[in-house]
GROMACS .gro file of C-alpha atoms in nm:
model
  267
    1MET     CA    1  -0.730   1.262  -1.283
    2ASN     CA    2  -0.859   1.375  -0.917
    3THR     CA    3  -0.788   1.151  -0.625
    4LEU     CA    4  -1.083   1.001  -0.401
    5PRO     CA    5  -1.033   1.279  -0.128
    6GLU     CA    6  -1.055   1.557  -0.401
    7ILE     CA    7  -1.372   1.417  -0.558
    8LEU     CA    8  -1.514   1.384  -0.223
    9ARG     CA    9  -1.433   1.742  -0.107
   10GLN     CA   10  -1.560   1.871  -0.450
   11LEU     CA   11  -1.902   1.687  -0.414
   12ARG     CA   12  -1.955   1.808  -0.081
   13SER     CA   13  -1.872   2.151  -0.170
   14GLU     CA   14  -2.104   2.150  -0.482
   15ARG     CA   15  -2.374   2.039  -0.246
   16SER     CA   16  -2.301   2.261   0.025
   17VAL     CA   17  -2.320   2.023   0.315
   18THR     CA   18  -2.092   1.964   0.623
   19GLN     CA   19  -1.906   1.670   0.689
   20ASP     CA   20  -2.155   1.593   0.971
   21GLN     CA   21  -2.446   1.622   0.736
   22VAL     CA   22  -2.300   1.395   0.493
   23GLY     CA   23  -2.230   1.113   0.775
   24GLU     CA   24  -2.573   1.151   0.914
   25ALA     CA   25  -2.721   1.078   0.561
   26ILE     CA   26  -2.516   0.761   0.506
   27LEU     CA   27  -2.541   0.670   0.853
   28VAL     CA   28  -2.156   0.712   0.967
   29SER     CA   29  -1.966   0.981   1.166
   30GLY     CA   30  -1.873   1.305   1.056
   31SER     CA   31  -1.509   1.212   1.161
   32LEU     CA   32  -1.511   0.908   0.922
   33ILE     CA   33  -1.611   1.152   0.627
   34ALA     CA   34  -1.319   1.375   0.745
   35ALA     CA   35  -1.091   1.062   0.728
   36PHE     CA   36  -1.222   0.992   0.355
   37GLU     CA   37  -1.139   1.345   0.270
   38GLN     CA   38  -0.794   1.351   0.422
   39GLY     CA   39  -0.709   1.049   0.269
   40ARG     CA   40  -0.664   0.844   0.622
   41LEU     CA   41  -0.907   0.599   0.501
   42VAL     CA   42  -1.093   0.456   0.206
   43PRO     CA   43  -1.474   0.372   0.234
   44GLN     CA   44  -1.575   0.029   0.201
   45PRO     CA   45  -1.802  -0.065  -0.111
   46ASP     CA   46  -2.127  -0.028   0.039
   47THR     CA   47  -2.032   0.306   0.210
   48ALA     CA   48  -1.917   0.434  -0.133
   49ALA     CA   49  -2.214   0.335  -0.278
   50ARG     CA   50  -2.420   0.526  -0.031
   51LEU     CA   51  -2.195   0.829  -0.106
   52ASP     CA   52  -2.262   0.812  -0.464
   53GLU     CA   53  -2.648   0.761  -0.409
   54PHE     CA   54  -2.641   1.086  -0.171
   55PHE     CA   55  -2.442   1.297  -0.419
   56GLY     CA   56  -2.612   1.162  -0.728
   57SER     CA   57  -2.259   1.079  -0.867
   58GLY     CA   58  -2.326   0.749  -1.054
   59ASP     CA   59  -2.041   0.549  -0.951
   60ARG     CA   60  -1.798   0.777  -0.915
   61VAL     CA   61  -1.685   0.737  -0.582
   62ARG     CA   62  -1.741   0.354  -0.588
   63LYS     CA   63  -1.472   0.351  -0.883
   64SER     CA   64  -1.247   0.588  -0.719
   65ALA     CA   65  -1.274   0.415  -0.404
   66ALA     CA   66  -1.198   0.085  -0.546
   67GLU     CA   67  -0.880   0.213  -0.732
   68ALA     CA   68  -0.756   0.364  -0.404
   69ALA     CA   69  -0.816   0.033  -0.202
   70GLU     CA   70  -0.623  -0.145  -0.476
   71ALA     CA   71  -0.341   0.087  -0.437
   72ARG     CA   72  -0.351   0.072  -0.049
   73GLU     CA   73  -0.333  -0.296  -0.063
   74LEU     CA   74  -0.022  -0.290  -0.317
   75GLU     CA   75   0.155  -0.052  -0.081
   76ARG     CA   76   0.050  -0.258   0.231
   77GLU     CA   77   0.184  -0.574   0.107
   78ARG     CA   78   0.505  -0.399  -0.001
   79ARG     CA   79   0.519  -0.283   0.388
   80ARG     CA   80   0.428  -0.649   0.489
   81MET     CA   81   0.757  -0.753   0.279
   82ALA     CA   82   0.965  -0.482   0.447
   83GLN     CA   83   0.868  -0.630   0.791
   84ALA     CA   84   1.093  -0.900   0.966
   85VAL     CA   85   1.004  -1.248   0.872
   86TRP     CA   86   0.917  -1.342   1.228
   87PHE     CA   87   0.694  -1.031   1.282
   88ARG     CA   88   0.474  -1.120   0.985
   89PRO     CA   89   0.228  -1.397   1.123
   90TRP     CA   90   0.160  -1.141   1.435
   91GLY     CA   91   0.129  -0.849   1.186
   92GLN     CA   92  -0.150  -1.021   1.021
   93LEU     CA   93  -0.317  -1.125   1.343
   94GLU     CA   94  -0.291  -0.759   1.463
   95GLU     CA   95  -0.477  -0.622   1.141
   96SER     CA   96  -0.776  -0.871   1.195
   97ALA     CA   97  -0.826  -0.913   1.571
   98THR     CA   98  -1.128  -0.831   1.732
   99ALA     CA   99  -0.963  -0.702   2.041
  100LEU     CA  100  -0.603  -0.636   2.134
  101ARG     CA  101  -0.457  -0.563   2.480
  102TYR     CA  102  -0.102  -0.433   2.502
  103TYR     CA  103   0.112  -0.383   2.810
  104GLU     CA  104   0.432  -0.197   2.807
  105ALA     CA  105   0.652  -0.170   3.092
  106SER     CA  106   0.914   0.092   2.979
  107LEU     CA  107   0.786   0.223   2.608
  108VAL     CA  108   0.481   0.379   2.491
  109PRO     CA  109   0.322   0.103   2.254
  110GLY     CA  110   0.431   0.125   1.904
  111LEU     CA  111   0.070   0.199   1.767
  112LEU     CA  112   0.057   0.504   1.980
  113GLN     CA  113   0.391   0.637   1.906
  114THR     CA  114   0.453   0.984   1.731
  115GLU     CA  115   0.652   0.962   1.423
  116GLU     CA  116   0.958   1.155   1.619
  117TYR     CA  117   0.919   0.919   1.919
  118ALA     CA  118   0.923   0.622   1.693
  119ARG     CA  119   1.221   0.720   1.526
  120SER     CA  120   1.409   0.772   1.842
  121VAL     CA  121   1.304   0.436   1.953
  122LEU     CA  122   1.400   0.245   1.599
  123ASP     CA  123   1.718   0.463   1.573
  124SER     CA  124   1.941   0.238   1.824
  125GLY     CA  125   2.265   0.338   1.641
  126LEU     CA  126   2.283  -0.027   1.494
  127ARG     CA  127   2.056   0.032   1.210
  128SER     CA  128   2.155   0.259   0.895
  129GLN     CA  129   1.950   0.549   0.820
  130ARG     CA  130   1.775   0.364   0.552
  131GLU     CA  131   1.675   0.073   0.776
  132VAL     CA  132   1.541   0.354   1.027
  133ASP     CA  133   1.324   0.511   0.765
  134GLU     CA  134   1.197   0.188   0.634
  135LEU     CA  135   1.093   0.052   0.960
  136LEU     CA  136   0.942   0.365   1.054
  137ALA     CA  137   0.713   0.363   0.742
  138VAL     CA  138   0.617   0.019   0.838
  139ARG     CA  139   0.517   0.127   1.175
  140MET     CA  140   0.323   0.424   1.071
  141GLU     CA  141   0.138   0.199   0.829
  142ARG     CA  142   0.067  -0.032   1.114
  143GLN     CA  143  -0.093   0.256   1.304
  144SER     CA  144  -0.300   0.327   1.007
  145VAL     CA  145  -0.423  -0.037   0.930
  146VAL     CA  146  -0.509  -0.113   1.307
  147LEU     CA  147  -0.645   0.207   1.446
  148GLY     CA  148  -0.766   0.349   1.118
  149ARG     CA  149  -1.035   0.049   1.029
  150GLU     CA  150  -1.371   0.151   0.985
  151ASP     CA  151  -1.479  -0.105   1.222
  152PRO     CA  152  -1.151  -0.114   1.465
  153ALA     CA  153  -1.080  -0.359   1.703
  154ILE     CA  154  -1.125  -0.272   2.093
  155CYS     CA  155  -0.756  -0.158   2.194
  156VAL     CA  156  -0.654  -0.153   2.550
  157PHE     CA  157  -0.298   0.009   2.597
  158MET     CA  158  -0.177  -0.036   2.935
  159MET     CA  159   0.191   0.088   3.045
  160ASP     CA  160   0.360   0.180   3.352
  161MET     CA  161   0.454   0.550   3.437
  162ALA     CA  162   0.816   0.464   3.312
  163ALA     CA  163   0.671   0.469   2.964
  164LEU     CA  164   0.524   0.808   3.025
  165ARG     CA  165   0.858   0.958   3.099
  166SER     CA  166   1.057   0.764   2.842
  167ALA     CA  167   1.053   1.049   2.566
  168HIS     CA  168   1.317   1.301   2.521
  169PRO     CA  169   1.204   1.614   2.715
  170ALA     CA  170   1.176   1.766   2.331
  171MET     CA  171   0.944   1.540   2.207
  172ALA     CA  172   0.768   1.439   2.550
  173LYS     CA  173   0.462   1.691   2.536
  174ALA     CA  174   0.372   1.587   2.171
  175GLN     CA  175   0.381   1.223   2.271
  176LEU     CA  176   0.183   1.269   2.566
  177GLU     CA  177  -0.096   1.472   2.374
  178ARG     CA  178  -0.111   1.187   2.113
  179LEU     CA  179  -0.172   0.956   2.374
  180LEU     CA  180  -0.449   1.189   2.514
  181ALA     CA  181  -0.592   1.227   2.169
  182GLU     CA  182  -0.592   0.847   2.101
  183SER     CA  183  -0.753   0.772   2.451
  184GLU     CA  184  -1.044   0.946   2.327
  185ARG     CA  185  -1.096   0.748   1.996
  186HIS     CA  186  -1.378   0.489   1.967
  187ARG     CA  187  -1.314   0.165   2.091
  188THR     CA  188  -0.956   0.264   2.235
  189PHE     CA  189  -0.843   0.284   2.610
  190VAL     CA  190  -0.538   0.403   2.766
  191HIS     CA  191  -0.430   0.295   3.146
  192VAL     CA  192  -0.155   0.375   3.328
  193VAL     CA  193  -0.009   0.180   3.612
  194PRO     CA  194   0.104   0.439   3.864
  195ASP     CA  195   0.403   0.478   4.063
  196GLY     CA  196   0.393   0.325   4.418
  197VAL     CA  197   0.220   0.010   4.355
  198GLY     CA  198   0.554  -0.184   4.409
  199MET     CA  199   0.672  -0.489   4.224
  200HIS     CA  200   0.447  -0.667   3.978
  201ILE     CA  201   0.500  -0.940   3.692
  202GLY     CA  202   0.472  -0.686   3.420
  203ARG     CA  203   0.799  -0.502   3.518
  204SER     CA  204   0.998  -0.766   3.346
  205VAL     CA  205   0.809  -0.836   3.020
  206SER     CA  206   0.604  -0.650   2.776
  207PHE     CA  207   0.332  -0.832   2.557
  208VAL     CA  208   0.008  -0.813   2.351
  209LEU     CA  209  -0.293  -1.035   2.349
  210ALA     CA  210  -0.519  -1.052   2.079
  211SER     CA  211  -0.872  -1.180   2.042
  212LEU     CA  212  -0.978  -1.349   1.715
  213ASP     CA  213  -1.304  -1.336   1.544
  214ASN     CA  214  -1.298  -1.734   1.584
  215GLY     CA  215  -1.295  -1.707   1.958
  216ALA     CA  216  -0.942  -1.790   1.999
  217LEU     CA  217  -0.658  -1.578   2.194
  218ALA     CA  218  -0.294  -1.534   2.095
  219GLY     CA  219  -0.018  -1.369   2.236
  220TYR     CA  220   0.319  -1.165   2.120
  221MET     CA  221   0.639  -1.109   2.306
  222GLU     CA  222   0.958  -0.983   2.162
  223ASP     CA  223   1.336  -0.957   2.288
  224ILE     CA  224   1.629  -0.706   2.125
  225PHE     CA  225   1.671  -0.988   1.896
  226GLU     CA  226   1.337  -1.095   1.740
  227GLY     CA  227   0.960  -1.147   1.836
  228TRP     CA  228   0.754  -1.465   1.858
  229LEU     CA  229   0.377  -1.542   1.826
  230VAL     CA  230   0.225  -1.733   2.151
  231THR     CA  231  -0.047  -1.989   2.068
  232GLU     CA  232   0.023  -2.270   2.321
  233PRO     CA  233  -0.267  -2.277   2.540
  234ALA     CA  234  -0.089  -2.293   2.851
  235ARG     CA  235   0.135  -1.995   2.770
  236VAL     CA  236  -0.145  -1.789   2.612
  237THR     CA  237  -0.343  -1.858   2.953
  238GLY     CA  238  -0.041  -1.741   3.146
  239LEU     CA  239  -0.023  -1.404   2.957
  240ASP     CA  240  -0.389  -1.361   3.014
  241ARG     CA  241  -0.348  -1.398   3.380
  242ALA     CA  242  -0.050  -1.153   3.374
  243TRP     CA  243  -0.265  -0.913   3.224
  244HIS     CA  244  -0.541  -0.924   3.466
  245THR     CA  245  -0.288  -0.895   3.763
  246VAL     CA  246  -0.134  -0.574   3.601
  247ASN     CA  247  -0.460  -0.437   3.512
  248ALA     CA  248  -0.571  -0.467   3.857
  249LEU     CA  249  -0.337  -0.214   3.974
  250ALA     CA  250  -0.369   0.040   3.663
  251LEU     CA  251  -0.572   0.335   3.683
  252ASN     CA  252  -0.918   0.345   3.509
  253ALA     CA  253  -0.940   0.529   3.175
  254ALA     CA  254  -1.054   0.867   3.324
  255GLN     CA  255  -0.803   0.863   3.575
  256SER     CA  256  -0.512   0.785   3.339
  257ARG     CA  257  -0.630   1.092   3.097
  258ASP     CA  258  -0.610   1.315   3.405
  259LEU     CA  259  -0.281   1.203   3.500
  260ILE     CA  260  -0.149   1.229   3.138
  261ARG     CA  261  -0.324   1.588   3.118
  262GLN     CA  262  -0.149   1.700   3.441
  263MET     CA  263   0.212   1.556   3.287
  264VAL     CA  264   0.130   1.783   2.978
  265ARG     CA  265   0.040   2.097   3.189
  266GLU     CA  266   0.386   2.030   3.386
  267LEU     CA  267   0.593   2.037   3.078
   0.00000   0.00000   0.00000
């Protein structure tokens, strides 16, 4: 039985059209069609219906997409259960937020980490190899779920220069190139707080803020033991103010890309 990506590639080959042409015909981007064909994303029911209509394939794409979505949801639920209990409330908000703002003082944010970098972060020497493998799989799944949505949240990632220098030299170039690639994605912005700005409130803490579709704002923080959701209005407001304070010191998106690109050239 053919998989959804195989079906889509076969239908497009039979029609002799490009990914961009398919995307234009059903009112999505060619890159989204590529994501479907690579198995990175599953088309939503309305998108699958338009694909069937374009290819004249009956309900072949819709049925295969529904099966793929069900399988993904089962796997996602398994991954959720593998998450620490204290992380699950935040994980659910992260998946459904309309906007996410990350600030990291010393590490590349988890959603932007390469697999090699993420493994080095998770392999602290205190975990078994099995635990590291499972946590790594969960992190990679989070990246797919949050950044790979058809209608992704606006994601702003802000980090100090220390985060850009945190990778082992053997993996530094690949990680920086990943940051560059992610910074060019739709609705994703990467900002760097440069050296020389002096002390600021972000030096001592990393945090995330999520804007929800009901207009509410929630935060998330963690230490070496666990993480916790921040919902008390006064504390959320404090995190929001801290974000804006640090953001005022950061380079804009274009300047940040230029800086990261320069670091890549120097490696």
